[in-house]
Short mmCIF file of C-alpha atoms in Angstrom, two decimals:
data_model
loop_
_atom_site.label_atom_id
_atom_site.label_comp_id
_atom_site.label_asym_id
_atom_site.label_seq_id
_atom_site.Cartn_x
_atom_site.Cartn_y
_atom_site.Cartn_z
CA MET A 1 -88.08 32.09 -45.65
CA ALA A 2 -90.85 31.54 -43.20
CA ALA A 3 -90.12 29.51 -40.12
CA GLY A 4 -93.61 28.13 -40.17
CA GLY A 5 -93.65 26.93 -43.77
CA GLY A 6 -95.50 28.39 -46.70
CA GLY A 7 -98.42 25.97 -46.78
CA ARG A 8 -100.01 26.64 -43.42
CA LYS A 9 -103.03 28.96 -43.27
CA VAL A 10 -104.09 30.96 -40.29
CA PRO A 11 -107.88 30.72 -39.85
CA GLY A 12 -109.58 33.88 -40.99
CA CYS A 13 -106.28 35.46 -41.97
CA SER A 14 -105.70 34.28 -45.51
CA ALA A 15 -103.24 36.58 -47.24
CA GLU A 16 -104.41 38.47 -50.28
CA HIS A 17 -102.10 39.77 -52.98
CA GLY A 18 -103.16 41.97 -55.83
CA GLY A 19 -106.84 41.44 -55.07
CA VAL A 20 -106.76 37.62 -55.36
CA ARG A 21 -107.20 35.39 -52.34
CA ARG A 22 -104.55 32.73 -51.86
CA ASP A 23 -107.03 30.30 -50.41
CA GLY A 24 -109.76 31.00 -52.90
CA GLY A 25 -110.39 30.29 -56.55
CA GLY A 26 -108.70 31.95 -59.47
CA ASP A 27 -105.07 32.30 -60.45
CA PRO A 28 -103.16 33.73 -57.46
CA HIS A 29 -100.30 34.93 -59.67
CA TRP A 30 -99.91 38.44 -61.00
CA SER A 31 -100.84 39.03 -64.61
CA ARG A 32 -97.96 40.06 -66.85
CA PRO A 33 -98.75 43.82 -66.63
CA GLU A 34 -99.14 43.54 -62.83
CA ALA A 35 -95.87 41.65 -62.58
CA ARG A 36 -94.04 44.35 -64.51
CA VAL A 37 -95.36 47.13 -62.27
CA TRP A 38 -94.65 45.21 -59.05
CA THR A 39 -91.16 44.29 -60.26
CA VAL A 40 -90.32 47.96 -60.86
CA MET A 41 -91.78 49.01 -57.51
CA LEU A 42 -89.99 46.24 -55.60
CA LEU A 43 -86.73 47.12 -57.35
CA LEU A 44 -87.23 50.70 -56.13
CA GLY A 45 -88.03 49.38 -52.64
CA THR A 46 -84.82 47.37 -52.56
CA CYS A 47 -82.95 50.42 -53.85
CA LEU A 48 -84.33 52.56 -51.01
CA LEU A 49 -83.63 49.80 -48.49
CA TYR A 50 -79.94 50.10 -49.29
CA CYS A 51 -80.12 53.90 -49.42
CA ALA A 52 -81.24 53.88 -45.78
CA ARG A 53 -78.80 51.13 -44.84
CA VAL A 54 -75.74 52.91 -46.23
CA THR A 55 -76.48 56.40 -44.86
CA VAL A 56 -74.27 55.90 -41.81
CA PRO A 57 -71.30 54.36 -43.70
CA ILE A 58 -71.48 57.23 -46.20
CA CYS A 59 -71.53 59.76 -43.34
CA ALA A 60 -69.13 57.84 -41.06
CA VAL A 61 -66.23 60.28 -41.35
CA ALA A 62 -68.49 63.33 -40.97
CA LEU A 63 -70.23 61.79 -37.94
CA SER A 64 -66.90 60.84 -36.35
CA THR A 65 -65.64 64.40 -36.78
CA TYR A 66 -68.89 65.98 -35.59
CA PHE A 67 -69.21 63.82 -32.46
CA ASP A 68 -65.46 63.23 -31.90
CA TRP A 69 -65.61 59.43 -32.21
CA ASP A 70 -62.55 57.25 -32.66
CA LYS A 71 -62.47 54.15 -34.91
CA LYS A 72 -63.64 51.81 -32.14
CA GLN A 73 -66.67 53.98 -31.45
CA SER A 74 -67.43 54.23 -35.17
CA GLY A 75 -67.15 50.44 -35.36
CA ILE A 76 -69.73 50.10 -32.58
CA VAL A 77 -72.21 52.30 -34.47
CA LEU A 78 -71.59 50.58 -37.82
CA SER A 79 -71.85 47.06 -36.37
CA SER A 80 -75.01 47.75 -34.33
CA PHE A 81 -77.11 47.43 -37.48
CA PHE A 82 -76.24 43.76 -37.88
CA TRP A 83 -77.24 42.82 -34.32
CA GLY A 84 -80.78 43.87 -35.16
CA TYR A 85 -80.65 42.59 -38.73
CA CYS A 86 -80.00 39.00 -37.70
CA LEU A 87 -82.94 38.79 -35.27
CA THR A 88 -85.98 39.31 -37.51
CA GLN A 89 -85.33 37.39 -40.72
CA ILE A 90 -87.01 34.07 -39.95
CA ILE A 91 -89.96 35.58 -38.08
CA GLY A 92 -90.36 38.17 -40.85
CA GLY A 93 -90.76 35.45 -43.43
CA HIS A 94 -93.18 33.54 -41.23
CA ILE A 95 -95.45 36.54 -40.67
CA SER A 96 -95.34 37.31 -44.39
CA ASP A 97 -96.64 33.85 -45.19
CA GLN A 98 -99.61 34.50 -42.91
CA ILE A 99 -100.68 38.07 -43.69
CA GLY A 100 -98.95 38.76 -47.03
CA GLY A 101 -95.41 39.79 -47.86
CA GLU A 102 -96.42 43.16 -49.30
CA LYS A 103 -98.01 44.18 -45.99
CA VAL A 104 -94.85 43.36 -44.02
CA LEU A 105 -92.69 45.16 -46.60
CA LEU A 106 -94.78 48.32 -46.36
CA LEU A 107 -94.98 48.28 -42.56
CA SER A 108 -91.24 47.82 -42.34
CA ALA A 109 -90.47 50.52 -44.92
CA SER A 110 -92.81 52.99 -43.21
CA ALA A 111 -91.01 52.44 -39.91
CA TRP A 112 -87.45 52.64 -41.23
CA GLY A 113 -88.34 55.66 -43.37
CA CYS A 114 -89.63 57.54 -40.31
CA LEU A 115 -86.61 56.45 -38.26
CA THR A 116 -84.21 57.71 -40.93
CA VAL A 117 -85.90 61.12 -41.11
CA LEU A 118 -86.05 61.50 -37.33
CA THR A 119 -82.47 60.39 -36.60
CA PRO A 120 -80.76 63.80 -37.20
CA LEU A 121 -83.47 65.63 -35.25
CA LEU A 122 -83.26 63.33 -32.23
CA THR A 123 -79.46 63.18 -32.33
CA HIS A 124 -79.26 66.94 -31.78
CA ILE A 125 -81.65 66.70 -28.83
CA THR A 126 -79.90 63.96 -26.88
CA SER A 127 -76.50 64.26 -25.23
CA ALA A 128 -75.68 60.52 -25.42
CA HIS A 129 -74.86 60.62 -29.12
CA LEU A 130 -72.98 57.33 -29.34
CA ALA A 131 -75.64 55.36 -27.46
CA PHE A 132 -78.45 56.92 -29.49
CA MET A 133 -76.82 56.29 -32.88
CA ALA A 134 -75.96 52.71 -31.93
CA SER A 135 -79.56 52.14 -30.78
CA SER A 136 -80.89 53.75 -33.95
CA ARG A 137 -78.79 51.45 -36.12
CA PHE A 138 -79.86 48.42 -34.09
CA LEU A 139 -83.52 49.35 -34.64
CA MET A 140 -82.84 49.93 -38.34
CA GLY A 141 -81.45 46.40 -38.53
CA LEU A 142 -84.54 44.98 -36.83
CA LEU A 143 -86.83 46.75 -39.30
CA GLN A 144 -84.84 45.89 -42.43
CA GLY A 145 -84.22 42.28 -41.40
CA VAL A 146 -87.74 41.31 -42.51
CA TYR A 147 -87.39 42.76 -46.01
CA PHE A 148 -85.77 39.98 -48.01
CA PRO A 149 -87.69 37.12 -46.33
CA SER A 150 -90.92 39.04 -47.00
CA LEU A 151 -89.83 39.63 -50.58
CA ALA A 152 -89.16 35.91 -51.01
CA SER A 153 -92.57 35.06 -49.56
CA LEU A 154 -94.35 37.54 -51.83
CA LEU A 155 -92.62 36.52 -55.05
CA SER A 156 -92.94 32.80 -54.34
CA GLN A 157 -96.72 33.25 -54.17
CA LYS A 158 -97.25 35.79 -56.95
CA VAL A 159 -94.70 35.03 -59.69
CA HIS A 160 -94.89 32.04 -62.02
CA GLU A 161 -92.03 29.61 -61.50
CA SER A 162 -90.80 30.06 -65.08
CA GLU A 163 -90.41 33.83 -64.48
CA ARG A 164 -89.23 33.76 -60.88
CA ALA A 165 -85.47 33.74 -61.49
CA PHE A 166 -85.59 36.79 -63.75
CA THR A 167 -87.87 38.65 -61.32
CA TYR A 168 -85.63 37.84 -58.34
CA SER A 169 -82.49 38.92 -60.17
CA THR A 170 -84.10 42.13 -61.42
CA VAL A 171 -85.40 43.11 -57.99
CA GLY A 172 -82.07 42.13 -56.44
CA THR A 173 -80.16 44.65 -58.56
CA GLY A 174 -81.87 47.30 -56.43
CA SER A 175 -79.15 46.69 -53.84
CA GLN A 176 -76.48 47.95 -56.25
CA PHE A 177 -78.70 50.78 -57.52
CA GLY A 178 -79.41 51.85 -53.94
CA THR A 179 -75.77 51.88 -52.94
CA LEU A 180 -75.03 53.72 -56.19
CA LEU A 181 -77.77 56.31 -55.61
CA ILE A 182 -76.84 57.09 -52.01
CA GLY A 183 -73.15 56.98 -52.94
CA GLY A 184 -73.62 59.64 -55.61
CA ALA A 185 -76.45 61.84 -54.33
CA GLY A 186 -75.46 61.26 -50.70
CA SER A 187 -71.88 62.37 -51.31
CA LEU A 188 -73.04 65.56 -52.99
CA LEU A 189 -75.57 66.30 -50.25
CA LEU A 190 -72.88 65.62 -47.64
CA ASP A 191 -70.57 68.17 -49.25
CA TRP A 192 -73.26 70.78 -49.84
CA TYR A 193 -75.61 70.58 -46.85
CA GLY A 194 -74.03 68.31 -44.22
CA TRP A 195 -74.67 64.78 -42.98
CA GLU A 196 -78.23 65.50 -41.84
CA SER A 197 -79.39 66.05 -45.43
CA VAL A 198 -78.37 62.49 -46.40
CA PHE A 199 -80.75 61.08 -43.78
CA TYR A 200 -83.60 63.36 -44.84
CA PHE A 201 -83.09 62.45 -48.51
CA SER A 202 -83.17 58.69 -47.90
CA GLY A 203 -86.01 58.71 -45.39
CA LEU A 204 -88.35 60.97 -47.36
CA LEU A 205 -87.84 58.96 -50.57
CA THR A 206 -88.73 55.78 -48.68
CA LEU A 207 -91.94 57.30 -47.32
CA LEU A 208 -92.84 58.52 -50.82
CA TRP A 209 -92.35 54.97 -52.15
CA VAL A 210 -94.62 53.58 -49.42
CA TYR A 211 -97.30 56.16 -50.24
CA CYS A 212 -97.22 55.43 -53.98
CA THR A 213 -97.30 51.66 -53.45
CA CYS A 214 -100.26 51.88 -51.07
CA LYS A 215 -102.16 54.32 -53.29
CA TYR A 216 -101.67 52.72 -56.69
CA LEU A 217 -101.03 49.00 -56.12
CA LEU A 218 -103.13 48.01 -53.12
CA SER A 219 -106.80 48.40 -52.34
CA GLU A 220 -108.03 49.89 -49.07
CA LYS A 221 -109.16 46.44 -47.93
CA GLU A 222 -105.71 44.97 -48.52
CA LEU A 223 -104.10 47.62 -46.33
CA ILE A 224 -106.09 46.55 -43.26
CA ILE A 225 -104.31 44.05 -41.00
CA PRO A 226 -106.52 42.69 -38.18
CA ILE A 227 -104.64 42.55 -34.86
CA ASP A 228 -105.67 38.95 -34.20
CA CYS A 229 -104.27 37.89 -37.58
CA LEU A 230 -100.98 39.62 -36.83
CA MET A 231 -100.71 37.96 -33.42
CA ARG A 232 -101.49 34.54 -34.87
CA GLY A 233 -98.88 35.16 -37.52
CA LEU A 234 -96.30 35.74 -34.77
CA SER A 235 -96.81 32.22 -33.43
CA ILE A 236 -95.11 29.30 -35.14
CA SER A 237 -97.18 26.17 -35.54
CA LYS A 238 -96.07 23.20 -33.47
CA GLN A 239 -97.20 20.95 -36.32
CA THR A 240 -94.45 22.24 -38.57
CA LYS A 241 -91.35 20.08 -38.21
CA VAL A 242 -88.07 20.85 -39.88
CA PRO A 243 -85.62 17.92 -39.88
CA TRP A 244 -82.69 19.97 -38.68
CA LYS A 245 -80.76 16.95 -37.37
CA GLN A 246 -80.89 15.15 -40.71
CA LEU A 247 -79.98 18.27 -42.68
CA PHE A 248 -77.05 19.24 -40.50
CA ARG A 249 -75.51 15.79 -40.76
CA LYS A 250 -74.83 16.53 -44.42
CA ALA A 251 -71.39 17.98 -45.18
CA PRO A 252 -72.60 19.93 -48.27
CA ILE A 253 -75.11 21.77 -46.08
CA TRP A 254 -72.36 22.89 -43.71
CA ALA A 255 -70.14 23.81 -46.67
CA VAL A 256 -72.70 26.17 -48.22
CA ILE A 257 -73.63 27.70 -44.86
CA ILE A 258 -69.99 28.38 -43.93
CA ALA A 259 -69.40 29.87 -47.36
CA GLN A 260 -72.49 32.05 -47.01
CA LEU A 261 -71.38 33.18 -43.55
CA SER A 262 -68.01 34.21 -44.97
CA THR A 263 -69.23 36.05 -48.06
CA ALA A 264 -72.02 37.89 -46.24
CA SER A 265 -69.75 39.09 -43.44
CA THR A 266 -66.98 40.28 -45.77
CA PHE A 267 -69.51 42.09 -47.96
CA PHE A 268 -70.87 43.87 -44.88
CA THR A 269 -67.32 44.77 -43.86
CA LEU A 270 -66.48 46.34 -47.21
CA LEU A 271 -69.86 48.06 -47.38
CA SER A 272 -69.28 49.62 -43.97
CA TRP A 273 -65.62 50.63 -44.20
CA LEU A 274 -64.78 51.38 -47.85
CA PRO A 275 -66.09 54.99 -47.71
CA THR A 276 -63.93 55.69 -44.65
CA PHE A 277 -60.89 54.03 -46.28
CA PHE A 278 -61.08 56.28 -49.33
CA LYS A 279 -61.86 59.39 -47.33
CA GLU A 280 -58.83 58.96 -45.06
CA THR A 281 -56.37 57.49 -47.56
CA PHE A 282 -57.21 59.93 -50.37
CA PRO A 283 -58.60 63.03 -48.60
CA GLU A 284 -58.43 65.20 -51.73
CA SER A 285 -60.55 62.80 -53.81
CA LYS A 286 -64.19 63.36 -54.68
CA ASP A 287 -66.59 61.34 -52.53
CA TRP A 288 -68.96 60.53 -55.37
CA VAL A 289 -66.22 58.72 -57.32
CA PHE A 290 -65.42 56.04 -54.74
CA ASN A 291 -69.01 55.85 -53.50
CA VAL A 292 -70.39 55.29 -57.01
CA VAL A 293 -67.92 53.53 -59.33
CA PRO A 294 -67.54 50.16 -57.48
CA TRP A 295 -71.32 49.70 -57.22
CA LEU A 296 -71.83 50.79 -60.81
CA VAL A 297 -69.45 48.03 -61.90
CA ALA A 298 -71.29 45.49 -59.73
CA ILE A 299 -74.53 45.75 -61.76
CA PRO A 300 -73.23 44.37 -65.09
CA THR A 301 -70.94 41.84 -63.39
CA SER A 302 -73.91 40.44 -61.45
CA LEU A 303 -75.99 40.06 -64.61
CA PHE A 304 -73.03 38.60 -66.52
CA SER A 305 -72.30 36.00 -63.82
CA GLY A 306 -75.88 34.70 -64.02
CA PHE A 307 -75.78 34.55 -67.82
CA LEU A 308 -72.37 32.83 -67.85
CA SER A 309 -73.40 30.26 -65.24
CA ASP A 310 -76.60 29.26 -67.06
CA HIS A 311 -74.77 29.17 -70.41
CA LEU A 312 -71.98 26.88 -69.17
CA ILE A 313 -74.43 24.48 -67.53
CA SER A 314 -76.50 24.37 -70.74
CA GLN A 315 -73.28 23.42 -72.58
CA GLY A 316 -73.05 20.24 -70.51
CA TYR A 317 -70.69 21.20 -67.68
CA LYS A 318 -71.50 19.72 -64.27
CA THR A 319 -73.57 21.99 -62.07
CA ILE A 320 -71.26 21.69 -59.05
CA THR A 321 -68.24 22.47 -61.25
CA ILE A 322 -69.83 25.73 -62.36
CA ARG A 323 -70.97 26.58 -58.82
CA LYS A 324 -67.42 26.16 -57.52
CA PHE A 325 -65.94 28.05 -60.47
CA MET A 326 -68.25 30.99 -59.75
CA GLN A 327 -67.35 30.85 -56.07
CA VAL A 328 -63.62 30.88 -56.81
CA ILE A 329 -64.15 34.15 -58.66
CA GLY A 330 -66.62 35.55 -56.10
CA SER A 331 -64.55 34.76 -53.00
CA GLY A 332 -61.03 34.02 -54.24
CA VAL A 333 -60.29 36.46 -57.05
CA SER A 334 -62.24 39.26 -55.36
CA SER A 335 -60.08 38.78 -52.23
CA VAL A 336 -56.91 39.18 -54.31
CA PHE A 337 -58.11 42.59 -55.45
CA ALA A 338 -59.04 43.48 -51.85
CA LEU A 339 -55.47 42.70 -50.80
CA CYS A 340 -54.15 44.87 -53.63
CA LEU A 341 -56.39 47.68 -52.42
CA GLY A 342 -54.52 47.79 -49.12
CA GLN A 343 -51.13 48.04 -50.83
CA THR A 344 -51.68 50.82 -53.36
CA SER A 345 -51.05 54.52 -52.89
CA SER A 346 -52.63 55.52 -56.20
CA PHE A 347 -56.24 56.72 -56.16
CA CYS A 348 -56.93 55.47 -59.69
CA LYS A 349 -55.55 52.01 -58.90
CA ALA A 350 -57.52 51.95 -55.65
CA ILE A 351 -60.75 52.64 -57.57
CA VAL A 352 -59.92 49.83 -60.02
CA PHE A 353 -59.13 47.35 -57.21
CA ALA A 354 -62.21 48.30 -55.19
CA SER A 355 -64.44 48.03 -58.26
CA ALA A 356 -62.99 44.64 -59.16
CA SER A 357 -63.35 43.32 -55.60
CA VAL A 358 -66.94 44.51 -55.14
CA GLY A 359 -67.95 43.58 -58.71
CA LEU A 360 -66.51 40.07 -58.60
CA GLN A 361 -68.21 39.40 -55.28
CA THR A 362 -71.50 39.32 -57.21
CA PHE A 363 -70.36 36.00 -58.75
CA ASN A 364 -71.40 34.53 -55.39
CA HIS A 365 -74.99 34.89 -56.60
CA SER A 366 -74.30 32.15 -59.15
CA GLY A 367 -72.32 30.08 -56.66
CA ILE A 368 -73.47 29.50 -53.11
CA SER A 369 -76.64 31.58 -53.36
CA VAL A 370 -78.20 29.12 -55.81
CA ASN A 371 -76.42 26.07 -54.39
CA VAL A 372 -78.85 26.12 -51.45
CA GLN A 373 -81.64 25.49 -53.96
CA ASP A 374 -79.60 22.68 -55.55
CA LEU A 375 -79.22 20.93 -52.21
CA ALA A 376 -82.60 21.36 -50.55
CA PRO A 377 -85.31 23.00 -52.68
CA SER A 378 -88.00 21.85 -50.24
CA CYS A 379 -86.57 24.05 -47.46
CA ALA A 380 -84.14 26.37 -49.25
CA GLY A 381 -85.69 29.46 -47.69
CA LEU A 382 -85.13 28.26 -44.15
CA LEU A 383 -81.54 27.27 -44.86
CA PHE A 384 -80.87 30.61 -46.55
CA GLY A 385 -82.33 32.33 -43.49
CA VAL A 386 -80.00 30.39 -41.21
CA GLY A 387 -76.97 31.31 -43.32
CA ASN A 388 -78.02 34.94 -43.68
CA THR A 389 -78.64 35.27 -39.96
CA GLY A 390 -75.25 33.76 -39.21
CA GLY A 391 -73.67 36.02 -41.82
CA ALA A 392 -75.15 39.06 -40.10
CA LEU A 393 -73.80 37.90 -36.75
CA LEU A 394 -70.35 37.33 -38.18
CA GLY A 395 -70.72 40.68 -39.95
CA VAL A 396 -71.12 42.35 -36.56
CA ILE A 397 -67.86 40.81 -35.40
CA CYS A 398 -65.96 41.59 -38.60
CA VAL A 399 -67.17 45.20 -38.85
CA TYR A 400 -66.23 45.88 -35.22
CA LEU A 401 -62.96 43.95 -35.53
CA ALA A 402 -62.05 45.99 -38.61
CA GLY A 403 -62.47 49.20 -36.61
CA TYR A 404 -60.40 47.74 -33.78
CA LEU A 405 -57.62 46.72 -36.18
CA ILE A 406 -57.49 50.16 -37.79
CA GLU A 407 -57.37 51.85 -34.39
CA THR A 408 -54.68 49.59 -32.93
CA THR A 409 -52.45 49.00 -35.98
CA GLY A 410 -53.04 52.30 -37.77
CA SER A 411 -53.05 50.40 -41.07
CA TRP A 412 -55.84 49.52 -43.50
CA ILE A 413 -53.86 46.50 -44.71
CA SER A 414 -55.04 44.53 -41.67
CA VAL A 415 -58.68 45.11 -42.65
CA PHE A 416 -58.23 43.75 -46.16
CA ASN A 417 -56.20 40.83 -44.76
CA LEU A 418 -59.20 40.08 -42.54
CA VAL A 419 -61.54 40.14 -45.56
CA ALA A 420 -59.27 37.79 -47.51
CA ALA A 421 -58.85 35.39 -44.58
CA VAL A 422 -62.57 35.07 -43.89
CA ASN A 423 -63.32 34.60 -47.60
CA SER A 424 -60.63 31.92 -47.85
CA ILE A 425 -62.19 29.88 -45.05
CA GLY A 426 -65.60 29.86 -46.73
CA LEU A 427 -64.15 29.13 -50.16
CA CYS A 428 -62.07 26.20 -48.92
CA ALA A 429 -65.06 24.66 -47.15
CA PHE A 430 -67.17 24.92 -50.31
CA LEU A 431 -64.46 23.57 -52.62
CA LEU A 432 -63.81 20.58 -50.35
CA PHE A 433 -67.36 19.60 -49.39
CA GLY A 434 -69.70 21.41 -51.77
CA GLU A 435 -72.13 19.32 -53.83
CA ALA A 436 -75.07 20.06 -56.11
CA GLN A 437 -77.13 16.90 -55.57
CA ARG A 438 -80.29 17.01 -53.49
CA VAL A 439 -79.92 15.98 -49.87
CA ASP A 440 -83.58 16.45 -48.91
CA THR A 441 -85.01 13.49 -50.83
CA ASP A 442 -85.41 11.23 -47.80
CA SER A 443 -88.96 10.60 -46.67
CA ALA A 444 -88.35 12.70 -43.57
CA TYR A 445 -87.87 15.74 -45.78
CA MET A 446 -90.89 15.33 -47.99
CA ASP A 447 -93.25 16.26 -45.17
CA LEU A 448 -92.06 19.88 -45.32
#
């Protein structure tokens, strides 16, 4: 998702992956055994990314009680992450193209791991708890914003095209595993040792992952990043021209971006507020149940949606028909279950509705997430970066607005109405204007 394009080389700064130079001879791709090891390690990295990301939502009620925050103040802390997250995605991908995605991943993980470990210690030292926690979450967003663009850069260079989809989907399931892990272990640690232990657990595991990756998968030479190469990587070449005007005149481009904005922001909203909803609505329930079950359901539904989509297309159904069908389930049906979640007073039904809503949202992976590649494969990364950045920005607004609605109305129904409304806007745009034919085949696009 590099802003500077994947083909440009920085003089003297050619990225190396797995001991093979990208600008030199030899096959730059991982061998099959290397690919297996890297896939497992990157899945673990994605898992730990979400462990660190979800620490504050998991501890939101405990933090609010400890520091005497109301819902608006909690919303400020929860939404601060997304302000930082939306700022580093494009530049993260660009730097990764220049110095190597694995280097950026490890630098980022080292920083967010240290930040997670230090957060409880520094919080007890300062008196401005709200300002510090909001700043900490903002910095966490900055550091984690580079992860997925760097991952895309790394895999696009090191994985054979015929194996790329499976590798991406496998690594991507780390997001559910991470939320599942911190939901289960984090809830137990929260009950047994307090909110500080959740931060220590997540941060120390991340630093252990960085150590193992550096020690066993990279050579000492590959770990060295010359300062001049890093600085050159920060600059975007003036020779690289992206035909934004031509792209944004196409209705299908706007349709998929609006849909991506909607689904990303509502996912962030549920991710941030579901733990608090269950904790307050069902105070006698066990934390690990509602922090684990929905994300456990999301793993098989995500894999099933990909299998179903590919199967239906292979049976002769039109690609755009399947994309829209998947999006109806991912945005439409999941919103129905979100609305039901706000109406029930039964804990068991609430778990079922939450699991269905979160699980069915993964059908978006077979809808709009791959539709970007249908429309503009020559610059899909950049367009995905634009949509993801916008989704993070809208996520900031929705997460804060959800806290404001809870505080002013005293009802969780308004939050789930907000989720359904935002999803409906994106779904309608995609159903009306979505297409699956390439729109980047003009000569102006082939220079990318």
